[in-house]
Amino acid sequence: MTYKLSVLLAVLVVVALSAIGCGLIGDSDDDEPYRIGVMESLTGPGETYGTVANQAKQLAVEEINAAGGVNGRMIELVVEDSKCSAQDAITAYNKLTDVDEVKIILGTSCSGAMLGAAPLAEEDGTILFSGLATNPDIATAGDYIFRTSMSDAQLGVDTGNLLWADGIRNLATITESTDYAEGVRRTSVAQFEKRGGTVVAEERYASDVTDFRTQLTKLTNANPDAIHLAAQSEFAGGTIVKQARELGYDGPIYSEVVPIGATALEIAGDAANGLIAVTADLDPANNKAQEVLANFREKYDYVTLAWYLGSAYDDVYITAECLKQTEDDQDADGFRDCLYGITWSGAIGNSYSFDSNGEVVGLSNVVVEVLPTGERNEDNQGYKVLGPAPLE
Amino acid sequence: MNSSSATTSPSVLERGLHTLREKGDLELYANVFIIGIAVIFTLWQGTGFAITLATVFCIWAILSVSLNLVVGYTGLLSVGHIGFFGIGAYGMAILTSDTSYELLRTEAIPQFGWPFFAALPACVLAAGVVALGVGAVFNRFRDDIYVLVSFGFAIIAFNVFLSWRALTRGAFGIHDVQRPSIGGWQLTGDIEFLILCVVFLLIAVGISWFLVSSSFGRVLKAIREDEQVAQVFGYQTTYYKLAIWVISAMMAGLAGGLFGSFTKFVDPNSFILLESMLLVSIVILGGLASIRGSLLGALAFVLLEEGMRFLPFLPDEFIGQARQVVLGVLLVLLMLFRPQGLAGRYKL
């Protein structure tokens, strides 16, 4: 037992010492890099987005540092996992602000985590700047809270208008019970009903479900003109499309960004042909966007959620620009004023800026259609852009 | 009198030292080591992050002590405890939240605007009432079936939080949950909130200690060893099991209320089955039927999990996943070397 005990204690000692060793490195100095916090859902339900966002940020920082940094100083990212949960976001936030003493945090990728950390950031005067969180409530979360991701409210309005313009009058919805998917469904349905449409059936599913046949059968029995799918996980999104077609439903399916992700399309296969989605997407004519995608693919050997990847990437460059102006990574107020005043052209669009709520303006959603299996490749991401979402 | 105490005291000391050497040394090492890390952590990091971790520890410690009453002392392996924790958290959120942000939404949840200290007893009570109803049914089961039905309870609780949108806002969660205030004194600061949590932890530990060292606690242990024997001796074991179940759930409700106020934001993701499993792991990690073990287990778990944030040499691109793997390996190692937990005497 003594031997086993010493092994056990040795393991714990190694963990503790390495932790302490790690903490001793990096006391700030003028030649030290600018330290920026990153909080993403690296594990848990939002892992896909969080990992892509983190990797895009690492890519951007590598580029900036390779080009000589900002004001002659490098940028260093301190990465923390907020796990898509409010409690973990709070501990991650406190670790970043208390231990690493950062005043600017890029993240998070999940709205729940964002809303958990936002009150603290607002109270401390710390910047929380997200490229992915889309919950409409974030608009009013505070003066230090910014995002380049568009609110679900906008996506819902665009989806509702598209459904109506395509001649859909009776709609069935299937929705993952998460804040994002619920938000999309609710705003889409509100706009659709405002235009005169009727929802004939609605189903919801929890995130860990893998069989949707019962719910899909109930939806198709209501004879809708179309099914609207809002998913949080690509696995569920792809599986639902696949099972709907397997059950013989051949009407149109409308969705959002998740069911057209690489994993979802792989799961759905042929069933996804013709799937329509309203989403923020990178403009094929935007050279910067194409360059970012090519560099990302070269470094990590895959590309998914291209727009969000670009959004996370742009956030780092916007941060670098504001650091160039404030010359201080501890000056959150200066950074905030810089964001309010900035107009940016990057991977996700040209000449976009932030309104008084810290919400991005000047970006818009597009309608895309998934290509037949044979035509899908890495360059087109498996779908083609039909055009901007119709207006009311 | 004097002479007798003079003659016995060396032997008491000797016996004490002997006991420590014989079987208590591991516990001692574990205690000293884990608390040592906690102290080093605080000194090295400054107080800010340590206060957050201490608050998280207090909440998890109340939870694990309360679960140990059921799992460790009474031998009922419940994996549904997180449900009561959730009831407490949602109780706090619904009763105290200022829902003016709801204007953005089409559906609005009711607004009560209760103060923290009025809502907290209500959270405890709500958890207790639900536990009474659930426990009346659960008492019919034992052993492996008990695990299954408690599993079912965790699933039901999660789905109620997720689907009862008119009350819980479903997946959106409830924000702007209140922090406590006494008169005009707002306990908004982290240190004040920590002190409050420590006070409640001490109360919970005190109650638990009193329960398990009373005759009531001895009956519980008898039920764990052999329920039929306890019945033969004339004890109505059903009532004992129900009582400890309700008390334990009320403590979990208390922890939930504190949790809701601490995070200021409550959504169903905090009450998934995985969290329940973590909680059972903490109880086993600390040691069954040991209140000190539960405290130790919660401390070790919070330190290990959050300590992972300081692991060096991990690639930035996969840092989150790598930490989870290391944490998993450490937990397996702990269980391999100490199946009875850090301070426990019994295996599951």
XYZ file of C-alpha atoms in Angstrom:
740
model
C 0.000 0.000 0.000
C 2.850 2.359 0.808
C 4.286 1.845 -2.669
C 0.940 2.409 -4.341
C 0.356 5.419 -2.165
C 3.665 6.953 -3.130
C 2.868 6.446 -6.820
C -0.479 8.116 -6.304
C 0.990 10.998 -4.391
C 3.780 11.336 -6.939
C 1.218 11.743 -9.700
C -0.581 14.431 -7.712
C 2.718 16.160 -6.902
C 3.663 16.221 -10.591
C 0.319 17.799 -11.427
C 0.677 20.395 -8.697
C 4.316 21.211 -9.468
C 3.726 21.482 -13.183
C 0.853 23.786 -12.368
C 3.071 25.934 -10.187
C 5.874 25.869 -12.755
C 3.446 27.001 -15.364
C 2.269 29.843 -13.193
C 5.757 31.194 -12.589
C 6.305 31.746 -16.284
C 4.988 34.920 -17.767
C 5.045 37.855 -15.377
C 4.267 40.885 -17.448
C 6.895 43.228 -18.775
C 7.084 45.736 -21.598
C 8.706 43.255 -23.941
C 6.186 40.615 -22.975
C 3.481 39.651 -25.454
C -0.030 41.096 -25.319
C -2.058 38.509 -23.435
C -5.561 37.846 -24.679
C -7.926 35.324 -23.130
C -9.844 32.804 -25.206
C -12.884 30.980 -23.837
C -14.473 28.364 -26.083
C -16.466 25.154 -25.666
C -13.539 22.814 -26.234
C -15.344 19.825 -24.730
C -19.014 19.038 -24.177
C -21.991 19.710 -26.433
C -20.511 22.701 -28.289
C -17.179 21.063 -29.005
C -17.377 21.351 -32.813
C -17.816 25.134 -32.787
C -15.438 25.713 -29.908
C -12.618 23.724 -31.468
C -13.007 25.390 -34.870
C -13.137 28.832 -33.254
C -10.060 28.140 -31.146
C -8.107 26.779 -34.109
C -9.084 29.757 -36.295
C -7.853 32.084 -33.562
C -4.568 30.203 -33.234
C -4.140 30.506 -37.002
C -4.756 34.260 -36.964
C -2.354 34.796 -34.068
C 0.359 32.766 -35.809
C -0.027 34.946 -38.879
C 0.065 38.185 -36.905
C 3.106 37.091 -34.895
C 4.917 35.844 -38.007
C 4.409 39.297 -39.522
C 6.095 40.949 -36.534
C 3.229 41.165 -34.032
C 1.460 44.342 -32.920
C 3.547 47.417 -32.044
C 6.545 45.097 -32.041
C 4.993 42.850 -29.397
C 3.698 39.339 -29.976
C 0.141 38.252 -29.154
C -0.294 35.355 -26.763
C -3.605 33.564 -26.392
C -4.495 32.005 -23.043
C -7.061 29.321 -23.857
C -9.731 28.096 -21.424
C -12.562 25.612 -21.786
C -16.011 26.982 -20.949
C -17.723 23.683 -21.862
C -20.966 25.269 -23.026
C -22.059 25.685 -19.378
C -22.588 28.756 -17.200
C -20.699 27.368 -14.207
C -17.648 26.374 -16.227
C -17.714 29.706 -18.009
C -17.617 31.434 -14.625
C -14.638 29.439 -13.348
C -12.857 29.809 -16.701
C -13.576 33.546 -16.654
C -12.264 33.940 -13.111
C -9.156 31.958 -13.927
C -8.465 34.166 -16.940
C -9.065 37.437 -15.140
C -7.591 36.598 -11.707
C -4.736 34.270 -12.512
C -3.751 35.318 -16.028
C -4.908 38.897 -15.448
C -6.277 39.394 -18.924
C -8.776 42.183 -19.588
C -9.813 41.127 -23.075
C -11.454 37.746 -23.610
C -12.442 36.346 -26.986
C -15.391 34.002 -26.608
C -17.511 32.127 -25.988
C -18.886 29.781 -28.600
C -22.025 28.877 -26.604
C -24.701 31.374 -25.633
C -25.311 29.686 -22.260
C -21.662 30.103 -21.310
C -21.693 33.661 -22.652
C -24.719 34.600 -20.536
C -23.090 33.015 -17.480
C -19.866 35.023 -17.811
C -21.394 38.266 -19.143
C -22.593 39.691 -15.776
C -19.092 39.208 -14.320
C -17.401 40.779 -17.348
C -19.766 43.725 -17.206
C -19.144 44.202 -13.490
C -15.344 43.940 -13.819
C -15.148 46.017 -16.993
C -13.623 43.140 -18.947
C -14.194 42.776 -22.684
C -16.101 39.659 -23.748
C -15.997 39.440 -27.536
C -17.653 36.478 -29.245
C -17.531 35.279 -32.811
C -20.138 32.555 -32.387
C -22.760 33.163 -29.687
C -26.091 34.031 -31.301
C -28.721 34.159 -28.499
C -30.771 37.393 -28.878
C -30.490 38.092 -25.104
C -26.773 38.817 -25.508
C -27.665 42.146 -27.167
C -28.614 43.570 -23.779
C -25.932 41.786 -21.747
C -23.827 44.911 -21.266
C -21.499 47.588 -22.497
C -18.398 45.398 -22.584
C -20.071 42.541 -24.453
C -19.555 42.425 -28.231
C -20.037 39.885 -30.987
C -19.390 39.472 -34.690
C -21.950 36.648 -34.855
C -25.411 37.708 -35.985
C -28.312 37.348 -33.531
C -30.728 34.442 -34.008
C -33.473 37.034 -34.224
C -32.106 38.119 -37.602
C -31.812 34.527 -38.794
C -35.405 33.849 -37.756
C -36.772 36.845 -39.630
C -34.858 35.806 -42.761
C -36.076 32.199 -42.485
C -39.702 33.224 -41.966
C -39.571 35.490 -45.020
C -37.952 32.792 -47.154
C -40.582 30.196 -46.211
C -43.360 32.599 -47.143
C -41.667 33.671 -50.392
C -41.239 30.008 -51.406
C -44.978 29.492 -51.137
C -44.938 27.509 -47.886
C -48.209 28.012 -45.966
C -48.330 24.984 -43.627
C -45.138 24.306 -41.717
C -43.966 21.527 -39.407
C -41.003 22.159 -37.115
C -38.524 19.864 -35.390
C -36.214 21.547 -32.942
C -33.395 20.548 -30.618
C -34.120 21.744 -27.077
C -31.197 24.128 -26.787
C -31.190 27.888 -26.546
C -29.778 28.333 -30.040
C -32.167 25.979 -31.834
C -35.147 27.182 -29.780
C -34.257 30.760 -30.593
C -34.111 30.031 -34.313
C -37.415 28.178 -34.242
C -39.194 30.806 -32.226
C -38.112 33.796 -34.294
C -38.622 31.908 -37.593
C -42.116 30.814 -36.614
C -42.996 34.288 -35.334
C -42.043 35.863 -38.670
C -43.706 33.058 -40.669
C -46.961 33.440 -38.734
C -46.773 37.203 -39.053
C -46.723 36.789 -42.803
C -49.822 34.551 -42.595
C -48.384 31.020 -42.356
C -49.607 28.266 -40.044
C -47.587 25.811 -37.975
C -49.388 22.473 -38.251
C -47.071 20.376 -36.087
C -44.086 20.907 -33.805
C -41.691 18.467 -32.179
C -38.673 18.899 -29.931
C -35.863 16.536 -29.006
C -33.171 16.431 -26.311
C -29.546 16.627 -27.374
C -28.670 12.986 -26.685
C -31.437 11.391 -28.783
C -30.463 9.405 -31.891
C -33.781 8.072 -33.178
C -36.257 10.619 -34.508
C -38.606 8.370 -36.463
C -41.573 8.715 -34.127
C -41.410 12.501 -34.124
C -40.850 12.653 -37.881
C -43.816 10.379 -38.491
C -46.017 12.683 -36.439
C -44.765 15.663 -38.440
C -45.337 14.099 -41.851
C -48.801 12.866 -40.814
C -49.797 16.529 -40.458
C -49.143 16.984 -44.210
C -46.984 20.098 -44.051
C -45.746 21.993 -47.113
C -42.287 21.910 -45.589
C -40.362 20.834 -42.493
C -38.206 23.320 -40.638
C -35.264 21.802 -38.779
C -33.263 23.654 -36.135
C -30.448 21.582 -34.619
C -27.575 22.247 -32.238
C -25.500 19.159 -32.957
C -24.484 18.130 -36.441
C -25.017 14.488 -35.603
C -28.700 15.032 -34.807
C -29.138 17.420 -37.743
C -27.731 14.921 -40.251
C -29.610 11.993 -38.735
C -32.957 13.803 -38.855
C -32.564 14.635 -42.554
C -31.585 11.039 -43.269
C -34.440 9.495 -41.279
C -37.007 11.903 -42.751
C -36.116 10.741 -46.260
C -36.012 7.103 -45.159
C -39.585 7.493 -43.898
C -40.618 8.593 -47.397
C -40.973 12.343 -46.823
C -40.030 14.062 -50.088
C -41.116 17.671 -49.436
C -38.650 20.513 -48.850
C -36.623 20.745 -45.634
C -35.481 24.166 -44.432
C -32.797 24.518 -41.817
C -29.897 26.600 -40.530
C -26.133 26.241 -40.391
C -25.809 23.059 -38.323
C -27.442 20.495 -40.685
C -25.211 21.661 -43.560
C -21.973 21.208 -41.615
C -19.437 18.661 -42.899
C -20.312 15.999 -40.325
C -24.072 16.383 -40.812
C -23.776 16.115 -44.607
C -21.623 13.017 -44.275
C -24.232 11.359 -42.027
C -27.177 12.379 -44.232
C -25.463 11.456 -47.529
C -27.879 11.487 -50.488
C -30.779 12.396 -48.202
C -29.377 15.924 -47.854
C -29.628 16.660 -51.598
C -31.639 19.853 -52.061
C -31.700 20.713 -48.352
C -32.156 24.465 -48.016
C -30.562 26.482 -45.257
C -30.566 30.116 -44.225
C -27.162 30.898 -42.835
C -24.368 33.343 -42.627
C -21.883 32.209 -45.241
C -18.556 33.356 -46.556
C -18.789 35.184 -49.874
C -17.080 33.162 -52.652
C -16.016 36.496 -54.204
C -14.316 37.645 -50.982
C -10.603 36.940 -51.488
C -9.803 37.295 -47.801
C -12.392 34.635 -46.933
C -11.026 32.203 -49.491
C -7.476 32.813 -48.295
C -8.475 32.115 -44.680
C -10.227 28.872 -45.656
C -7.216 27.733 -47.701
C -4.792 28.497 -44.862
C -7.031 26.793 -42.324
C -7.291 23.686 -44.468
C -3.560 23.612 -44.974
C -2.887 23.819 -41.240
C -5.613 21.547 -39.879
C -6.538 19.423 -42.892
C -10.285 20.042 -42.638
C -12.809 22.868 -42.822
C -16.224 23.065 -41.175
C -18.640 25.856 -40.178
C -16.777 28.169 -42.559
C -18.553 31.381 -41.574
C -17.982 30.883 -37.858
C -14.390 29.976 -38.569
C -14.045 33.280 -40.429
C -15.829 35.150 -37.644
C -13.454 33.806 -34.981
C -10.522 34.620 -37.265
C -11.703 38.189 -37.859
C -12.126 38.733 -34.105
C -8.384 38.259 -33.605
C -7.504 40.756 -36.340
C -9.997 43.279 -34.954
C -8.403 42.719 -31.545
C -4.946 43.286 -33.034
C -6.133 46.508 -34.664
C -7.544 47.822 -31.404
C -4.390 46.818 -29.512
C -2.421 48.792 -32.070
C -4.479 51.820 -31.043
C -4.629 51.314 -27.288
C -1.097 49.863 -26.963
C -2.203 48.182 -23.759
C -3.831 44.800 -23.236
C -5.103 45.972 -19.829
C -7.049 48.935 -21.211
C -10.516 47.448 -21.591
C -12.219 50.859 -21.774
C -9.982 51.982 -24.625
C -10.575 48.660 -26.338
C -14.342 49.027 -25.947
C -14.263 52.541 -27.443
C -12.138 51.248 -30.296
C -14.726 48.527 -31.046
C -17.574 51.064 -31.032
C -15.677 53.186 -33.529
C -14.227 50.519 -35.786
C -15.366 49.632 -39.311
C -13.861 46.372 -40.436
C -13.448 44.430 -43.648
C -12.370 40.838 -43.214
C -13.285 37.244 -43.963
C -16.978 37.512 -43.018
C -17.765 40.715 -44.897
C -16.815 44.216 -45.845
C -17.342 47.413 -43.879
C -19.097 45.950 -40.883
C -19.227 47.675 -37.502
C -20.845 47.485 -34.052
C -23.997 49.245 -32.842
C -24.606 50.667 -29.365
C -25.504 47.181 -28.039
C -22.235 45.726 -29.258
C -24.152 43.883 -31.999
C -22.566 43.532 -35.415
C -24.199 45.518 -38.250
C -23.503 45.378 -41.966
C -23.573 41.587 -42.351
C -26.380 39.489 -43.820
C -27.568 35.909 -44.159
C -27.758 34.018 -47.433
C -29.893 31.102 -48.693
C -27.936 27.998 -49.667
C -28.897 24.673 -51.219
C -27.057 21.397 -50.617
C -25.605 19.885 -53.804
C -26.054 16.252 -54.939
C -23.481 13.940 -53.313
C -21.330 13.666 -56.444
C -20.873 17.420 -56.703
C -19.919 18.063 -53.094
C -16.272 18.795 -52.516
C -14.006 20.626 -50.130
C -14.107 23.850 -52.100
C -17.876 24.251 -52.241
C -18.454 22.792 -48.738
C -21.206 20.649 -50.250
C -23.647 23.464 -51.092
C -24.208 26.426 -53.405
C -25.310 29.936 -52.486
C -28.705 30.823 -54.008
C -28.601 34.475 -52.999
C -29.438 36.779 -50.115
C -32.463 35.994 -47.932
C -35.646 37.683 -49.252
C -36.957 40.821 -47.554
C -40.458 41.302 -46.250
C -7.219 10.114 40.128
C -4.069 11.981 39.308
C -1.934 8.909 39.367
C -4.316 6.951 37.143
C -4.408 9.662 34.480
C -0.618 9.890 34.658
C -0.310 6.211 34.008
C -2.889 6.051 31.196
C -1.936 9.138 29.213
C 1.275 7.754 27.656
C -0.575 4.663 26.545
C -3.344 6.770 25.002
C -0.731 8.740 23.139
C 1.029 5.567 22.097
C -2.187 3.989 21.018
C -3.072 7.107 19.052
C 0.247 7.122 17.284
C -0.029 3.426 16.667
C -3.499 3.782 15.147
C -2.234 6.598 12.989
C 0.604 4.426 11.759
C -1.558 1.378 11.324
C -4.489 2.598 9.294
C -4.949 6.317 9.620
C -1.757 7.456 7.930
C -3.170 7.381 4.438
C -6.091 9.503 5.490
C -3.721 11.887 7.185
C -1.472 12.110 4.136
C -4.432 12.615 1.870
C -5.834 15.341 4.123
C -2.558 17.152 4.519
C -1.703 16.806 0.866
C -4.980 18.019 -0.577
C -5.362 20.858 1.897
C -1.671 21.671 1.284
C -2.307 22.002 -2.445
C -5.294 24.201 -1.687
C -3.153 26.499 0.469
C -0.311 26.639 -2.073
C -2.873 27.335 -4.738
C -4.327 30.259 -2.800
C -0.953 31.758 -1.898
C 0.368 31.441 -5.412
C -2.654 32.617 -7.335
C -3.766 35.442 -5.144
C -7.240 35.216 -3.742
C -9.590 35.950 -6.647
C -9.625 32.612 -8.416
C -9.274 30.744 -5.124
C -12.480 32.402 -3.856
C -14.360 31.189 -6.911
C -12.999 27.689 -6.455
C -13.775 27.739 -2.737
C -17.374 28.727 -3.502
C -17.700 25.948 -6.069
C -16.168 23.590 -3.496
C -18.684 24.602 -0.803
C -21.631 23.966 -3.110
C -20.305 20.590 -4.251
C -19.366 19.697 -0.685
C -22.941 20.283 0.556
C -24.126 18.122 -2.314
C -21.680 15.300 -1.724
C -22.208 15.266 2.044
C -25.955 15.080 1.479
C -25.615 12.305 -1.078
C -23.294 10.382 1.210
C -26.102 10.198 3.779
C -28.124 8.200 1.264
C -25.425 6.304 -0.622
C -22.757 5.826 2.034
C -24.679 5.542 5.280
C -27.925 3.964 4.110
C -26.587 2.020 1.129
C -29.095 3.342 -1.416
C -27.119 4.081 -4.585
C -28.992 7.072 -5.996
C -27.807 8.642 -9.241
C -30.734 11.060 -9.331
C -29.510 13.535 -6.751
C -28.789 16.189 -9.363
C -32.568 16.505 -9.828
C -32.984 17.965 -6.319
C -30.005 20.214 -6.907
C -31.771 21.456 -10.040
C -35.049 22.007 -8.178
C -33.184 24.212 -5.711
C -31.430 26.165 -8.448
C -34.583 26.672 -10.484
C -36.498 27.581 -7.336
C -33.999 30.341 -6.639
C -34.010 31.476 -10.268
C -37.785 31.584 -10.674
C -38.471 33.224 -7.324
C -35.794 35.922 -7.405
C -35.049 36.637 -11.067
C -35.863 40.052 -12.454
C -37.383 38.999 -15.741
C -37.529 42.399 -17.411
C -35.208 41.066 -20.112
C -38.146 38.845 -21.046
C -39.543 41.718 -23.106
C -37.400 40.397 -25.925
C -39.437 37.224 -25.918
C -42.897 36.214 -26.910
C -43.443 33.975 -23.889
C -42.862 35.360 -20.434
C -42.334 33.446 -17.200
C -43.979 34.697 -14.019
C -42.082 37.209 -11.917
C -42.085 36.846 -8.132
C -39.255 39.146 -7.087
C -38.654 37.422 -3.748
C -35.503 38.293 -1.790
C -32.773 35.639 -1.587
C -33.364 34.733 2.034
C -37.061 34.145 1.463
C -36.411 32.091 -1.650
C -33.754 29.837 -0.104
C -36.076 28.114 2.421
C -38.614 27.737 -0.388
C -35.974 25.968 -2.499
C -35.164 23.618 0.391
C -38.844 22.979 0.972
C -39.601 22.373 -2.699
C -36.814 19.807 -2.946
C -38.118 18.178 0.242
C -41.714 17.973 -0.983
C -40.680 16.457 -4.312
C -38.371 14.037 -2.483
C -41.249 12.966 -0.243
C -43.391 12.085 -3.253
C -40.590 10.412 -5.143
C -39.250 8.655 -2.051
C -42.644 7.118 -1.256
C -42.402 5.299 -4.592
C -38.660 4.623 -4.472
C -38.948 2.919 -1.099
C -40.392 -0.096 -2.852
C -37.086 -0.700 -4.578
C -33.624 -1.647 -3.475
C -30.141 -2.468 -4.796
C -29.669 -2.435 -8.567
C -33.305 -1.590 -9.283
C -32.881 1.447 -7.045
C -30.039 2.665 -9.258
C -32.271 2.344 -12.306
C -35.252 4.199 -10.859
C -33.056 6.999 -9.544
C -31.515 7.174 -13.005
C -35.055 7.585 -14.306
C -35.676 10.405 -11.855
C -32.585 12.296 -13.091
C -33.813 11.994 -16.681
C -37.336 13.127 -15.773
C -36.040 16.086 -13.775
C -33.806 17.217 -16.635
C -36.646 16.985 -19.122
C -38.989 18.925 -16.860
C -36.384 21.716 -16.626
C -36.005 21.618 -20.388
C -39.640 21.349 -21.399
C -41.682 23.287 -18.839
C -41.008 26.446 -20.780
C -43.697 28.550 -19.151
C -41.862 28.219 -15.844
C -38.210 27.527 -16.664
C -37.800 29.233 -20.054
C -36.592 25.836 -21.300
C -33.255 25.869 -23.025
C -32.918 29.660 -22.802
C -32.350 29.457 -19.087
C -33.145 32.157 -16.539
C -30.707 34.972 -15.913
C -30.378 37.888 -13.515
C -30.817 35.545 -10.549
C -30.397 37.557 -7.349
C -27.457 37.622 -4.996
C -28.382 37.784 -1.291
C -28.835 41.007 0.641
C -29.405 41.660 4.345
C -31.321 44.876 4.860
C -29.549 47.361 2.634
C -26.324 45.341 2.654
C -25.902 43.610 -0.673
C -23.784 40.478 -0.488
C -22.754 40.921 -4.083
C -19.031 40.542 -3.449
C -17.495 37.138 -4.015
C -15.959 36.980 -0.573
C -19.273 37.703 1.172
C -20.968 35.039 -0.894
C -18.211 32.574 -0.057
C -18.658 33.248 3.655
C -22.376 32.611 3.287
C -21.668 29.327 1.487
C -19.203 28.284 4.193
C -21.828 28.989 6.860
C -24.374 26.823 5.048
C -21.767 24.123 4.500
C -21.025 24.092 8.231
C -24.743 23.840 8.997
C -25.151 20.965 6.533
C -22.094 19.166 7.918
C -23.298 19.785 11.485
C -26.727 18.313 10.771
C -25.203 15.350 8.971
C -22.761 14.710 11.789
C -25.535 14.857 14.353
C -27.682 12.478 12.310
C -25.063 9.826 11.672
C -23.730 9.773 15.207
C -27.212 9.494 16.726
C -29.210 6.303 17.143
C -30.970 7.289 13.931
C -27.632 7.051 12.109
C -26.962 3.628 13.598
C -30.239 2.339 12.225
C -29.268 3.707 8.803
C -25.996 1.794 8.958
C -27.884 -1.311 10.007
C -30.144 -0.899 6.962
C -27.074 -0.665 4.774
C -25.595 -3.856 6.233
C -28.811 -5.865 6.254
C -32.234 -4.296 6.033
C -34.084 -7.456 7.037
C -32.105 -7.784 10.246
C -32.968 -4.195 11.103
C -36.624 -5.015 10.486
C -36.398 -8.091 12.672
C -35.209 -5.841 15.476
C -38.422 -3.888 15.111
C -37.309 -0.870 13.099
C -39.703 0.457 10.468
C -36.909 0.756 7.924
C -39.205 2.318 5.310
C -39.636 5.430 7.441
C -35.940 5.676 8.160
C -35.093 5.441 4.476
C -37.738 7.982 3.550
C -36.588 10.384 6.259
C -32.926 10.348 5.239
C -33.903 10.611 1.576
C -35.957 13.742 2.216
C -33.304 15.316 4.470
C -30.643 14.609 1.879
C -32.780 16.081 -0.920
C -33.423 19.218 1.145
C -29.688 19.721 1.546
C -29.283 19.277 -2.206
C -32.027 21.876 -2.674
C -30.054 24.216 -0.431
C -26.928 23.661 -2.534
C -29.011 24.286 -5.644
C -30.335 27.569 -4.303
C -26.786 28.740 -3.569
C -25.655 27.549 -6.991
C -28.392 29.491 -8.796
C -27.494 32.653 -6.951
C -23.766 32.074 -7.503
C -23.946 31.595 -11.279
C -26.774 34.164 -11.669
C -27.789 32.106 -14.689
C -29.549 28.747 -14.586
C -30.118 26.487 -17.574
C -30.832 22.753 -17.872
C -27.270 21.948 -18.998
C -26.069 22.213 -15.410
C -28.319 19.329 -14.343
C -27.554 16.625 -16.875
C -27.046 13.008 -15.859
C -23.289 13.382 -16.295
C -23.216 15.845 -13.394
C -25.052 13.290 -11.276
C -22.414 10.705 -12.152
C -19.682 13.171 -11.209
C -21.403 13.668 -7.883
C -21.527 9.924 -7.201
C -17.840 9.766 -8.191
C -17.013 12.484 -5.674
C -18.782 10.554 -2.922
C -16.943 7.348 -3.837
C -13.667 9.202 -4.347
C -13.954 10.738 -0.884
C -15.133 7.577 0.792
C -18.504 6.057 1.554
C -20.022 6.659 4.980
C -17.551 9.374 5.840
C -18.566 13.019 6.042
C -14.934 14.066 6.160
C -14.415 11.902 3.082
C -17.119 13.750 1.202
C -15.532 17.079 2.039
C -12.160 15.724 0.984
C -13.602 14.218 -2.176
C -15.245 17.481 -3.200
C -12.040 19.382 -2.501
C -9.904 16.870 -4.399
C -12.310 16.903 -7.312
C -12.531 20.688 -7.617
C -8.743 20.985 -7.313
C -8.100 18.215 -9.824
C -10.621 19.491 -12.337
C -9.624 23.120 -12.067
C -5.960 22.166 -11.623
C -6.162 20.781 -15.143
C -6.357 24.381 -16.326
C -2.711 24.726 -15.320
C -1.332 21.646 -17.054
C 1.584 22.791 -19.201
C 2.886 21.410 -22.483
C -0.521 20.657 -24.000
C -1.149 21.777 -27.593
C -3.334 24.904 -27.605
C -5.523 23.509 -30.367
C -6.638 20.492 -28.325
C -6.123 21.791 -24.822
C -9.675 21.140 -23.582
C -9.815 17.545 -24.740
C -6.294 16.787 -23.489
C -7.171 18.031 -20.005
C -10.262 15.842 -19.848
C -8.169 12.799 -20.765
C -5.629 13.547 -18.023
C -8.444 14.064 -15.505
C -10.035 10.756 -16.506
C -6.733 8.898 -16.126
C -6.140 10.436 -12.692
C -9.596 9.372 -11.505
C -9.014 5.830 -12.752
C -5.665 5.742 -10.955
C -7.245 6.962 -7.727
C -9.908 4.287 -7.866
C -7.326 1.659 -8.728
C -5.217 2.409 -5.686
C -7.952 3.416 -3.261
C -11.196 1.615 -4.167
C -12.624 2.564 -0.766
C -11.954 6.246 -1.444
C -9.651 8.725 0.256
C -11.165 8.479 3.707
C -13.725 5.714 3.373
C -13.972 2.364 5.055
C -16.389 0.645 2.751
C -16.433 -0.341 -0.867
C -19.576 0.086 -2.904
